[in-house]
Coordinates of C-alpha atoms in Angstrom, one line a residue:
Chain O
M1 CA 174.6 -172.0 59.2
G2 CA 177.5 -174.4 59.7
H3 CA 180.5 -175.0 57.7
L4 CA 179.4 -178.4 56.6
T5 CA 176.1 -177.1 55.5
D6 CA 177.8 -174.4 53.4
H7 CA 179.8 -177.2 51.6
R8 CA 176.6 -179.1 51.0
W9 CA 174.8 -176.1 49.4
M10 CA 177.9 -175.3 47.4
G11 CA 178.0 -178.8 46.1
A12 CA 174.4 -178.3 44.8
A13 CA 175.5 -175.0 43.2
L14 CA 178.5 -176.7 41.5
A15 CA 176.1 -179.4 40.1
L16 CA 174.1 -176.6 38.5
A17 CA 177.3 -175.1 37.2
G18 CA 178.1 -178.4 35.6
R19 CA 175.0 -178.1 33.4
G20 CA 176.6 -175.3 31.4
I21 CA 180.0 -176.8 31.0
G22 CA 181.2 -176.5 27.4
R23 CA 178.3 -174.3 26.5
T24 CA 178.9 -170.9 28.0
A25 CA 182.1 -169.6 26.3
P26 CA 183.3 -166.9 26.4
N27 CA 181.6 -166.8 29.9
P28 CA 182.4 -169.1 32.8
N29 CA 179.8 -171.7 33.6
V30 CA 178.5 -170.6 37.0
G31 CA 175.9 -172.1 39.3
C32 CA 173.8 -170.3 41.9
I33 CA 171.4 -171.5 44.6
L34 CA 169.3 -169.3 46.8
V35 CA 168.5 -170.6 50.3
R36 CA 166.2 -169.2 53.0
D37 CA 165.3 -170.9 56.2
G38 CA 167.1 -174.1 55.0
R39 CA 165.0 -174.4 51.8
V40 CA 166.0 -173.8 48.2
I41 CA 164.1 -170.9 46.8
G42 CA 166.0 -170.3 43.5
R43 CA 168.4 -172.1 41.3
G44 CA 170.3 -170.9 38.3
W45 CA 173.1 -171.7 35.9
T46 CA 174.8 -169.8 33.1
Q47 CA 172.7 -170.4 30.0
P48 CA 174.2 -171.4 26.6
G49 CA 176.2 -168.6 25.1
G50 CA 176.9 -167.1 28.5
R51 CA 173.5 -165.3 29.3
P52 CA 171.5 -165.0 31.5
H53 CA 173.9 -165.4 34.3
A54 CA 173.3 -168.0 37.0
E55 CA 172.4 -165.4 39.7
A56 CA 169.8 -163.6 37.5
M57 CA 168.1 -166.9 36.8
A58 CA 168.0 -168.0 40.4
L59 CA 166.7 -164.5 41.5
A60 CA 164.0 -164.6 38.8
E61 CA 162.8 -167.9 40.2
A62 CA 162.9 -166.8 43.9
G63 CA 161.2 -163.5 43.2
E64 CA 160.5 -161.4 46.4
S65 CA 161.4 -164.3 48.7
A66 CA 165.0 -163.7 47.9
C67 CA 165.0 -160.9 50.5
G68 CA 167.0 -162.2 53.5
A69 CA 168.2 -165.3 51.6
T70 CA 171.8 -166.7 51.3
A71 CA 173.2 -166.9 47.8
Y72 CA 175.6 -169.8 47.1
V73 CA 177.6 -168.9 44.0
T74 CA 180.4 -170.9 42.4
L75 CA 182.1 -167.7 41.3
E76 CA 182.2 -164.1 42.5
P77 CA 179.1 -162.2 41.1
C78 CA 180.0 -160.0 38.3
A79 CA 180.4 -156.3 39.1
H80 CA 180.3 -154.8 35.6
V81 CA 177.2 -153.8 33.6
S82 CA 177.3 -155.1 30.1
T83 CA 175.3 -154.5 27.0
R84 CA 174.1 -158.1 27.5
G85 CA 172.7 -157.6 31.0
P86 CA 173.0 -156.0 34.4
A87 CA 175.8 -156.8 37.0
C88 CA 174.8 -159.7 39.2
T89 CA 176.2 -158.0 42.2
D90 CA 173.7 -155.2 41.7
L91 CA 170.8 -157.7 41.2
L92 CA 171.7 -159.5 44.5
I93 CA 171.8 -156.2 46.4
A94 CA 168.6 -155.1 44.9
A95 CA 166.9 -158.3 45.8
G96 CA 167.9 -157.9 49.5
V97 CA 170.1 -161.0 49.7
A98 CA 171.6 -161.2 53.2
H99 CA 174.6 -163.4 52.6
I100 CA 176.8 -164.4 49.7
V101 CA 178.8 -167.6 49.9
A102 CA 181.2 -167.8 47.0
A103 CA 183.6 -170.6 46.0
M104 CA 186.2 -168.3 44.4
G105 CA 186.8 -164.7 43.1
D106 CA 186.4 -163.8 39.5
P107 CA 189.8 -163.2 37.8
D108 CA 188.0 -161.0 35.2
P109 CA 189.6 -157.5 35.8
R110 CA 186.2 -155.9 35.5
T111 CA 185.2 -157.8 38.6
N112 CA 188.2 -159.2 40.5
G113 CA 187.0 -158.6 44.0
Q114 CA 184.8 -155.6 43.2
G115 CA 181.7 -157.9 43.3
F116 CA 182.5 -158.8 46.9
D117 CA 183.5 -155.3 47.9
R118 CA 180.3 -153.7 46.5
A119 CA 178.1 -156.4 48.3
R120 CA 179.9 -155.8 51.6
A121 CA 179.4 -152.1 51.2
A122 CA 175.7 -152.7 50.7
G123 CA 175.6 -154.6 54.0
I124 CA 175.7 -158.1 52.7
A125 CA 177.8 -160.7 54.5
V126 CA 180.3 -162.3 52.2
T127 CA 182.0 -165.7 52.7
T128 CA 184.5 -167.0 50.2
G129 CA 186.7 -170.0 49.4
I130 CA 184.1 -172.7 49.9
C131 CA 184.9 -175.7 47.6
E132 CA 187.4 -173.5 45.7
S133 CA 189.3 -176.3 44.1
E134 CA 186.2 -178.0 42.8
A135 CA 185.0 -174.6 41.5
R136 CA 188.3 -174.0 39.7
A137 CA 188.1 -177.4 38.1
M138 CA 184.5 -176.5 37.0
I139 CA 185.5 -173.5 35.0
A140 CA 188.9 -174.8 33.8
G141 CA 187.9 -173.7 30.3
F142 CA 187.3 -170.1 31.3
L143 CA 190.4 -170.0 33.5
T144 CA 192.7 -171.5 30.8
R145 CA 191.4 -169.1 28.1
R146 CA 192.1 -166.2 30.5
A147 CA 195.5 -167.4 31.7
K148 CA 196.9 -168.9 28.5
E149 CA 194.7 -167.4 25.8
R150 CA 193.7 -170.8 24.5
P151 CA 191.1 -173.4 25.3
F152 CA 191.4 -176.0 28.0
V153 CA 192.3 -179.2 26.0
T154 CA 191.3 -182.7 26.8
L155 CA 192.9 -185.5 24.9
K156 CA 190.9 -188.6 24.7
L157 CA 192.5 -192.1 24.1
A158 CA 190.8 -195.4 23.9
T159 CA 193.3 -198.2 24.1
S160 CA 193.9 -201.9 24.8
L161 CA 195.9 -202.9 27.8
D162 CA 199.0 -202.8 25.6
G163 CA 198.4 -199.2 24.5
R164 CA 197.0 -199.9 20.9
I165 CA 194.3 -197.8 19.4
A166 CA 193.8 -200.0 16.3
R167 CA 194.9 -203.2 14.5
P168 CA 197.7 -202.8 11.9
D169 CA 195.0 -202.4 9.2
G170 CA 193.4 -199.5 11.2
T171 CA 190.5 -201.5 12.6
S172 CA 189.4 -200.0 15.9
R173 CA 185.7 -201.0 16.2
W174 CA 185.4 -201.8 18.9
I175 CA 188.1 -201.6 21.5
T176 CA 186.0 -200.4 24.4
G177 CA 182.5 -201.3 25.3
P178 CA 179.2 -199.6 25.1
Q179 CA 179.4 -197.9 28.6
A180 CA 182.8 -196.4 27.8
R181 CA 181.6 -195.2 24.4
A182 CA 178.5 -193.6 25.9
H183 CA 180.8 -191.8 28.4
T184 CA 182.8 -190.5 25.4
H185 CA 179.6 -189.0 24.1
L186 CA 178.8 -187.4 27.5
E187 CA 182.3 -185.9 27.5
R188 CA 181.7 -184.5 24.0
S189 CA 178.6 -182.7 25.3
R190 CA 180.9 -181.0 27.8
H191 CA 183.1 -179.4 25.2
E192 CA 182.4 -176.6 22.8
A193 CA 184.4 -178.3 20.1
I194 CA 186.0 -181.6 19.1
L195 CA 189.1 -181.9 17.0
V196 CA 190.5 -184.7 14.9
G197 CA 193.3 -185.0 12.3
R198 CA 192.9 -185.7 8.6
G199 CA 194.0 -189.3 9.1
T200 CA 191.1 -189.9 11.4
L201 CA 188.7 -188.1 9.0
Q202 CA 189.8 -190.2 6.1
A203 CA 189.8 -193.5 8.0
D204 CA 186.7 -193.2 10.1
S205 CA 184.6 -190.2 8.7
P206 CA 183.7 -189.6 12.3
R207 CA 180.4 -187.9 13.1
L208 CA 181.7 -186.7 16.4
D209 CA 178.1 -186.0 17.6
V210 CA 176.5 -186.7 20.9
R211 CA 174.3 -189.7 20.5
L212 CA 172.8 -189.9 24.0
P213 CA 169.0 -189.7 24.7
G214 CA 168.2 -186.1 25.7
L215 CA 171.7 -184.8 24.6
E216 CA 171.2 -185.0 20.9
T217 CA 171.3 -181.2 20.6
R218 CA 174.5 -180.9 22.5
S219 CA 176.9 -181.9 19.7
P220 CA 179.9 -179.7 19.7
R221 CA 181.6 -177.9 16.8
R222 CA 183.9 -180.1 14.7
I223 CA 187.4 -178.9 14.0
L224 CA 189.9 -180.5 11.6
L225 CA 193.6 -180.2 12.1
S226 CA 194.8 -179.9 8.5
R227 CA 196.7 -177.6 6.2
T228 CA 194.0 -177.9 3.6
S229 CA 190.3 -177.0 3.9
E230 CA 187.5 -179.6 4.0
P231 CA 183.8 -179.0 3.3
G232 CA 181.7 -179.0 6.4
W233 CA 184.6 -178.7 8.8
E234 CA 186.4 -175.7 10.5
T235 CA 190.1 -176.1 9.9
I236 CA 193.2 -175.1 11.9
S237 CA 196.7 -175.7 10.5
S238 CA 198.5 -176.3 13.7
P239 CA 197.8 -177.1 17.4
H240 CA 198.8 -173.6 18.5
A241 CA 196.0 -172.2 16.2
I242 CA 193.5 -173.3 18.8
T243 CA 194.0 -169.9 20.4
H244 CA 192.0 -168.4 17.5
L245 CA 189.0 -170.6 18.1
A246 CA 186.5 -168.0 19.2
G247 CA 183.8 -169.3 21.5
V248 CA 185.8 -172.4 22.3
D249 CA 187.0 -172.6 25.9
R250 CA 186.9 -176.4 26.1
L251 CA 188.4 -178.5 23.3
M252 CA 188.4 -182.3 23.1
V253 CA 191.1 -183.9 20.9
E254 CA 189.9 -187.3 19.7
G255 CA 192.7 -188.5 17.5
G256 CA 194.4 -190.1 15.9
A257 CA 197.9 -190.8 17.1
Q258 CA 199.6 -188.1 15.0
T259 CA 197.2 -185.4 16.1
A260 CA 197.4 -186.5 19.8
S261 CA 201.2 -186.5 19.6
A262 CA 201.3 -183.0 18.0
F263 CA 199.2 -181.6 20.8
L264 CA 201.4 -183.3 23.5
A265 CA 204.6 -182.2 21.8
A266 CA 203.3 -178.6 21.8
D267 CA 202.4 -179.0 25.5
L268 CA 198.8 -178.1 24.8
V269 CA 197.1 -180.9 26.7
D270 CA 195.6 -180.1 30.1
R271 CA 193.7 -183.3 30.7
L272 CA 194.0 -186.9 29.6
L273 CA 190.8 -188.9 29.3
L274 CA 191.8 -192.6 29.0
Y275 CA 189.6 -195.5 28.3
R276 CA 191.2 -198.9 28.6
A277 CA 189.7 -202.2 27.5
P278 CA 190.8 -205.5 29.1
I279 CA 192.2 -206.8 25.8
L280 CA 195.6 -207.3 24.2
I281 CA 196.0 -206.4 20.6
G282 CA 199.8 -206.8 20.1
E283 CA 200.9 -205.6 16.6
G284 CA 198.9 -202.6 15.8
R285 CA 198.7 -198.8 15.9
A286 CA 200.2 -197.1 18.9
A287 CA 198.3 -194.5 20.8
L288 CA 201.1 -192.0 20.4
G289 CA 204.1 -191.3 18.2
D290 CA 206.9 -188.8 18.9
I291 CA 205.9 -186.4 21.6
G292 CA 209.3 -184.8 21.9
L293 CA 210.5 -186.5 24.9
A294 CA 214.2 -186.1 25.4
A295 CA 214.7 -188.5 28.3
L296 CA 212.6 -190.9 30.4
A297 CA 213.1 -188.7 33.5
D298 CA 211.4 -185.9 31.7
A299 CA 208.2 -188.0 31.4
H300 CA 207.6 -188.1 35.1
G301 CA 205.7 -185.6 37.3
R302 CA 203.6 -184.3 34.5
W303 CA 200.3 -186.0 35.1
R304 CA 198.2 -186.4 38.2
L305 CA 195.4 -189.0 38.6
R306 CA 192.1 -187.2 39.2
D307 CA 189.5 -189.8 38.6
S308 CA 189.4 -193.6 38.0
R309 CA 186.5 -195.9 37.6
M310 CA 185.1 -198.9 35.8
L311 CA 182.7 -198.4 32.9
G312 CA 181.5 -201.9 32.4
I313 CA 184.6 -203.9 32.0
D314 CA 186.7 -201.0 30.8
R315 CA 188.6 -198.6 33.1
M316 CA 188.3 -194.9 32.7
E317 CA 191.1 -192.7 34.1
V318 CA 191.4 -188.9 34.1
Y319 CA 194.8 -187.3 34.5
E320 CA 195.4 -183.6 34.7
R321 CA 198.5 -181.5 34.2
A322 CA 200.4 -181.6 37.5
Chain H
M1 CA 181.0 -223.7 65.0
G2 CA 179.3 -221.4 62.5
H3 CA 179.8 -221.0 58.8
L4 CA 181.3 -217.5 59.0
T5 CA 183.9 -218.7 61.5
D6 CA 184.8 -221.6 59.2
H7 CA 185.6 -219.0 56.5
R8 CA 187.7 -217.0 58.9
W9 CA 189.8 -220.0 60.0
M10 CA 190.1 -221.1 56.4
G11 CA 191.3 -217.6 55.5
A12 CA 194.1 -218.1 58.0
A13 CA 194.9 -221.5 56.5
L14 CA 195.1 -219.9 53.1
A15 CA 197.4 -217.2 54.3
L16 CA 199.7 -220.0 55.6
A17 CA 199.4 -221.7 52.2
G18 CA 200.6 -218.5 50.6
R19 CA 204.0 -218.9 52.4
G20 CA 204.9 -221.8 50.2
I21 CA 203.8 -220.3 46.9
G22 CA 206.4 -220.8 44.2
R23 CA 208.5 -223.1 46.4
T24 CA 206.7 -226.4 46.8
A25 CA 206.7 -227.9 43.2
P26 CA 205.9 -230.6 42.4
N27 CA 203.7 -230.6 45.4
P28 CA 200.9 -228.1 46.0
N29 CA 201.3 -225.3 48.6
V30 CA 198.9 -226.2 51.3
G31 CA 198.1 -224.5 54.6
C32 CA 196.7 -226.1 57.7
I33 CA 195.5 -224.7 61.0
L34 CA 194.3 -226.8 64.0
V35 CA 191.7 -225.2 66.2
R36 CA 190.4 -226.5 69.6
D37 CA 187.9 -224.6 71.8
G38 CA 188.3 -221.5 69.5
R39 CA 192.1 -221.4 69.8
V40 CA 194.8 -222.2 67.3
I41 CA 196.9 -225.0 68.6
G42 CA 198.9 -225.8 65.4
R43 CA 199.9 -224.2 62.1
G44 CA 201.6 -225.7 59.1
W45 CA 202.4 -225.1 55.5
T46 CA 204.1 -227.1 52.8
Q47 CA 207.8 -226.6 53.2
P48 CA 210.1 -225.8 50.3
G49 CA 210.5 -228.7 47.9
G50 CA 207.1 -230.1 49.1
R51 CA 207.9 -231.8 52.4
P52 CA 206.9 -231.9 55.3
H53 CA 203.3 -231.4 54.4
A54 CA 201.2 -228.7 56.1
E55 CA 199.2 -231.2 58.2
A56 CA 202.3 -232.9 59.5
M57 CA 203.8 -229.6 60.5
A58 CA 200.6 -228.4 62.3
L59 CA 200.2 -231.7 64.1
A60 CA 203.8 -231.6 65.3
E61 CA 203.2 -228.3 66.8
A62 CA 199.8 -229.3 68.4
G63 CA 201.1 -232.5 69.9
E64 CA 198.6 -234.4 72.1
S65 CA 196.2 -231.4 72.2
A66 CA 195.2 -232.2 68.6
C67 CA 192.9 -234.8 70.0
G68 CA 189.3 -233.5 69.4
A69 CA 190.5 -230.5 67.3
T70 CA 189.2 -229.3 64.0
A71 CA 191.7 -229.2 61.1
Y72 CA 191.3 -226.5 58.6
V73 CA 193.1 -227.6 55.4
T74 CA 193.3 -225.7 52.0
L75 CA 193.4 -229.1 50.2
E76 CA 192.2 -232.6 50.9
P77 CA 194.7 -234.4 53.0
C78 CA 196.8 -236.8 51.0
A79 CA 195.8 -240.5 51.2
H80 CA 198.9 -242.1 49.9
V81 CA 202.0 -243.2 51.7
S82 CA 205.1 -242.0 49.9
T83 CA 208.8 -242.7 50.3
R84 CA 209.1 -239.1 51.4
G85 CA 206.5 -239.3 54.3
P86 CA 203.3 -240.7 55.7
A87 CA 199.9 -240.0 54.4
C88 CA 198.4 -236.9 56.1
T89 CA 195.0 -238.5 56.4
D90 CA 196.5 -241.3 58.5
L91 CA 198.3 -238.7 60.7
L92 CA 195.0 -236.8 61.3
I93 CA 193.2 -240.0 62.2
A94 CA 196.1 -241.1 64.5
A95 CA 196.1 -237.7 66.2
G96 CA 192.4 -238.0 67.1
V97 CA 191.2 -234.9 65.1
A98 CA 187.4 -234.6 65.3
H99 CA 186.6 -232.5 62.3
I100 CA 188.3 -231.8 59.0
V101 CA 187.2 -228.7 57.1
A102 CA 188.7 -228.6 53.6
A103 CA 188.6 -226.0 50.9
M104 CA 188.7 -228.5 48.0
G105 CA 189.5 -232.0 47.0
D106 CA 192.9 -233.1 45.7
P107 CA 192.8 -234.0 42.0
D108 CA 195.8 -236.2 42.5
P109 CA 194.5 -239.7 41.5
R110 CA 196.3 -241.2 44.5
T111 CA 194.1 -239.1 46.8
N112 CA 191.0 -237.8 44.8
G113 CA 188.4 -238.2 47.5
Q114 CA 190.1 -241.1 49.3
G115 CA 191.5 -238.8 52.0
F116 CA 187.9 -237.6 52.9
D117 CA 186.6 -241.2 52.6
R118 CA 189.1 -242.7 54.9
A119 CA 188.7 -239.9 57.4
R120 CA 184.9 -240.4 57.5
A121 CA 185.3 -244.1 57.8
A122 CA 187.5 -243.4 60.9
G123 CA 184.6 -241.4 62.4
I124 CA 185.9 -237.9 61.5
A125 CA 183.3 -235.3 60.4
V126 CA 184.3 -233.8 57.0
T127 CA 183.2 -230.5 55.6
T128 CA 184.4 -229.4 52.1
G129 CA 184.1 -226.5 49.7
I130 CA 184.9 -223.7 52.2
C131 CA 186.7 -220.9 50.2
E132 CA 187.2 -223.2 47.3
S133 CA 187.8 -220.5 44.6
E134 CA 190.5 -218.9 46.7
A135 CA 192.1 -222.2 47.4
R136 CA 192.1 -223.1 43.7
A137 CA 193.8 -219.8 42.9
M138 CA 196.3 -220.5 45.6
I139 CA 197.5 -223.7 44.0
A140 CA 197.1 -222.6 40.4
G141 CA 200.6 -223.8 39.7
F142 CA 199.9 -227.3 40.9
L143 CA 196.5 -227.4 39.2
T144 CA 197.9 -226.1 35.8
R145 CA 200.8 -228.5 35.8
R146 CA 198.3 -231.4 36.5
A147 CA 195.7 -230.2 33.9
K148 CA 198.0 -228.9 31.2
E149 CA 201.4 -230.5 31.9
R150 CA 203.1 -227.1 32.1
P151 CA 203.6 -224.4 34.6
F152 CA 201.1 -221.6 35.4
V153 CA 202.6 -218.7 33.5
T154 CA 202.4 -215.0 34.8
L155 CA 203.4 -212.4 32.2
K156 CA 204.7 -209.2 33.8
L157 CA 204.6 -205.9 31.8
A158 CA 205.6 -202.5 33.1
T159 CA 204.4 -199.8 30.8
S160 CA 203.7 -196.1 30.5
L161 CA 200.0 -194.9 30.0
D162 CA 200.6 -195.3 26.3
G163 CA 201.8 -198.9 26.5
R164 CA 205.5 -198.3 26.0
I165 CA 208.1 -200.4 27.8
A166 CA 211.1 -198.4 26.7
R167 CA 212.3 -195.3 24.8
P168 CA 213.3 -195.9 21.2
D169 CA 216.9 -196.4 22.4
G170 CA 215.8 -199.1 24.8
T171 CA 216.0 -196.9 27.9
S172 CA 213.6 -198.2 30.5
R173 CA 215.0 -197.1 33.8
W174 CA 212.7 -196.2 35.3
I175 CA 209.2 -196.3 34.1
T176 CA 207.5 -197.4 37.3
G177 CA 208.4 -196.2 40.8
P178 CA 210.1 -198.0 43.8
Q179 CA 206.9 -199.4 45.2
A180 CA 205.9 -201.1 42.0
R181 CA 209.5 -202.4 41.5
A182 CA 209.5 -203.8 45.0
H183 CA 206.2 -205.5 44.2
T184 CA 207.8 -207.2 41.2
H185 CA 210.5 -208.6 43.5
L186 CA 207.8 -209.9 45.8
E187 CA 206.1 -211.6 42.8
R188 CA 209.4 -213.1 41.8
S189 CA 209.7 -214.8 45.2
R190 CA 206.3 -216.4 44.5
H191 CA 207.5 -218.2 41.4
E192 CA 209.9 -221.1 41.0
A193 CA 211.4 -219.6 37.9
I194 CA 211.7 -216.4 35.8
L195 CA 212.2 -216.3 32.1
V196 CA 213.5 -213.6 29.8
G197 CA 214.5 -213.5 26.1
R198 CA 217.9 -213.0 24.7
G199 CA 217.1 -209.4 23.8
T200 CA 216.4 -208.6 27.4
L201 CA 219.5 -210.5 28.5
Q202 CA 221.7 -208.5 26.1
A203 CA 220.1 -205.1 26.8
D204 CA 219.7 -205.2 30.6
S205 CA 221.8 -208.1 31.9
P206 CA 219.0 -208.6 34.4
R207 CA 219.8 -210.2 37.8
L208 CA 216.2 -211.2 38.2
D209 CA 216.7 -211.8 41.9
V210 CA 214.7 -210.9 44.9
R211 CA 216.1 -207.8 46.5
L212 CA 213.6 -207.4 49.4
P213 CA 214.8 -207.5 53.1
G214 CA 214.2 -211.0 54.4
L215 CA 213.5 -212.5 51.0
E216 CA 217.0 -212.5 49.6
T217 CA 217.2 -216.2 49.6
R218 CA 213.9 -216.6 47.6
S219 CA 215.4 -215.7 44.2
P220 CA 213.9 -218.1 41.6
R221 CA 215.7 -220.0 38.9
R222 CA 216.6 -218.0 35.8
I223 CA 215.5 -219.4 32.4
L224 CA 216.5 -218.0 29.0
L225 CA 214.4 -218.3 25.9
S226 CA 217.0 -218.8 23.3
R227 CA 218.1 -221.3 20.6
T228 CA 221.6 -221.1 21.8
S229 CA 223.0 -221.8 25.3
E230 CA 224.3 -219.2 27.7
P231 CA 226.6 -219.7 30.7
G232 CA 224.8 -219.4 33.9
W233 CA 221.4 -219.8 32.4
E234 CA 218.9 -222.6 31.8
T235 CA 217.8 -222.4 28.3
I236 CA 214.6 -223.4 26.5
S237 CA 214.2 -223.0 22.7
S238 CA 210.5 -222.3 22.5
P239 CA 207.7 -221.3 24.8
H240 CA 206.1 -224.8 24.6
A241 CA 209.3 -226.2 26.1
I242 CA 208.2 -224.9 29.5
T243 CA 206.5 -228.3 29.9
H244 CA 210.0 -229.8 30.5
L245 CA 210.9 -227.4 33.3
A246 CA 210.9 -229.9 36.1
G247 CA 210.3 -228.4 39.5
V248 CA 208.7 -225.4 38.0
D249 CA 204.9 -225.0 38.6
R250 CA 204.8 -221.2 38.5
L251 CA 206.8 -219.3 35.9
M252 CA 207.1 -215.6 35.5
V253 CA 207.9 -214.1 32.1
E254 CA 209.6 -210.8 32.4
G255 CA 210.3 -209.8 28.9
G256 CA 210.9 -208.3 26.5
A257 CA 208.2 -207.7 23.9
Q258 CA 209.2 -210.5 21.6
T259 CA 209.3 -213.0 24.4
A260 CA 206.0 -211.8 25.8
S261 CA 204.4 -211.9 22.4
A262 CA 205.7 -215.5 21.7
F263 CA 204.1 -216.7 24.9
L264 CA 200.8 -214.9 24.2
A265 CA 200.8 -216.2 20.6
A266 CA 201.2 -219.7 21.9
D267 CA 198.4 -219.1 24.4
L268 CA 200.6 -220.0 27.3
V269 CA 199.9 -217.0 29.5
D270 CA 197.5 -217.6 32.4
R271 CA 197.9 -214.3 34.3
L272 CA 198.9 -210.7 33.4
L273 CA 200.7 -208.7 35.9
L274 CA 200.6 -205.1 34.8
Y275 CA 202.3 -202.1 36.3
R276 CA 201.4 -198.8 34.7
A277 CA 203.2 -195.5 35.4
P278 CA 201.4 -192.2 35.1
I279 CA 203.7 -191.0 32.3
L280 CA 203.5 -190.7 28.5
I281 CA 206.5 -191.8 26.4
G282 CA 205.2 -191.5 22.9
E283 CA 207.6 -192.9 20.3
G284 CA 209.3 -196.0 21.9
R285 CA 209.2 -199.7 22.3
A286 CA 205.7 -201.3 22.4
A287 CA 204.9 -203.8 25.2
L288 CA 203.9 -206.4 22.6
G289 CA 204.4 -207.3 19.0
D290 CA 202.5 -209.8 16.9
I291 CA 200.4 -212.1 19.2
G292 CA 198.6 -213.8 16.4
L293 CA 195.4 -211.9 16.6
A294 CA 193.2 -212.4 13.6
A295 CA 190.4 -209.9 14.3
L296 CA 189.6 -207.3 17.0
A297 CA 186.6 -209.4 18.1
D298 CA 189.0 -212.2 19.0
A299 CA 190.7 -210.1 21.6
H300 CA 187.6 -209.8 23.7
G301 CA 186.5 -212.0 26.5
R302 CA 189.9 -213.5 27.2
W303 CA 191.0 -211.6 30.4
R304 CA 189.2 -211.0 33.6
L305 CA 190.3 -208.4 36.2
R306 CA 191.3 -210.0 39.4
D307 CA 193.1 -207.3 41.3
S308 CA 193.7 -203.6 40.9
R309 CA 195.5 -201.3 43.3
M310 CA 197.8 -198.3 43.5
L311 CA 201.5 -198.8 44.3
G312 CA 202.7 -195.3 45.0
I313 CA 201.6 -193.4 41.9
D314 CA 201.6 -196.5 39.7
R315 CA 198.6 -198.7 39.2
M316 CA 199.0 -202.5 39.4
E317 CA 196.5 -204.7 37.7
V318 CA 196.2 -208.4 37.6
Y319 CA 194.1 -210.1 34.9
E320 CA 193.6 -213.9 34.6
R321 CA 192.5 -216.1 31.8
A322 CA 188.7 -215.8 31.6

């Protein structure tokens, strides 16, 4: 099976991995596809809350036909038996899989190469590094939690061409159009939690839910950045307290300017999700306040454009930490 | 000769027309290409100050071979004899041109269809409307001066992702990178004049010249928006006074925020030229102040995206009045 074909199957496994994004913490959202004789015989992705794992789900679908198949997995199969289920490496060995193609190794010290080693020892061919950068991006939440002991943070801003998020009186409905707003709801569904500041709570009473057909049940947890508690909200008192948000590996910060600036000043933003409407507002509320910048030169080299597209007449841009 | 071929030749004529942009006021910047047997035998474009006209230049190059040729012109040939030169329609007739293909008619009442009529009466085939919208955009300066008795105004803004044009202390060097700054110089060369406000003059002492190899002689006139005079500068006291800028059909407004806002509030901006660097500044100077917006809904529907491209790591966008 050629190299290009491997990339194509891995692309399909990554698409499956995307189904679990923002729903699998503390586990990574993994995708798995089982292929035999050029046909897909099993598909799986990490289920909400982290179990079953992708491989277990794909093997269950394939049944006995998994014998001799190739397993495309977006992350190294786990090597450790947990109280919540068997090790996927053992399941793949037991099913008689002939070949494992993985995008990347699992940094979890309980696996960390042992999944590959044990599979090879059992006579399974192992190929790694296929679509690795895409796979890393797919589990940015898991990797950030592991490396930095905090969630991966997306900061969303919806502005006019001149960088305003509201008129002087706070009016902000609407700056962007329906396509951009729908995309924001889709992004919400890909995060375990959304955070706003008290100013936004008081001004907008935001529902912060997912209002997209078929995704109504995917509304994330709502977090308030505030020194005082608020009924119906989880509260944290400072940006750095996101480290204590158990079960949140992907956090979306939705505003307002003071909250956004606090996260940027604390260097806690990994991804900028920008929506920009083709309008000018002039006098109004700025997207950001003081973010602790000491000199203009320090602003450069921090952000790299990862995606850019039109949503109706608005432009969406995604920047990630360089 | 087919329709597609006509568009291709007209594209070449439009490219020639672009050479005169910002240099031909009060005349339109026109391009002309003479084609015989599928080969270009003459090329011309309106020369600085408006004379010679494109057709005269192309005919001079073609000489006797113009007999039987097709003339592609981005604007109807003029029908009026002036003290500055003969009517181009008469020149084309005298040269024995067989076919005139024009992008659009000339709204000048001294021509306004008479160029086409007189050519037809002389037995020349006339085709019109080829690439008309491109041709209209090419002479936006001429058309705006004629329709609104003022120059076509481009407002240039160079901002961070959050819409800042400077740090709180006024520092703005540099927000955008060398490619974007070079593009600004190219844009300057396409305008008869550049305007700044007194604040920008005092803060930056801008040279506002064209510092591009080969275009050093194309620096436009410098206009200051100010109630008091300033040595070395032409001065106007309000945005509406641009109507009195003789010889300026294309004006570029380069800042700062107060000047930009005054032009927007007066509804005198036809084109937004935006450069946007992948940086966040946070607290700082906003691109715009009060532009007279009464409600958010009023901001919509005013601007249409005409161009968007990357210049290095910065994005350039051009919006025009919808």
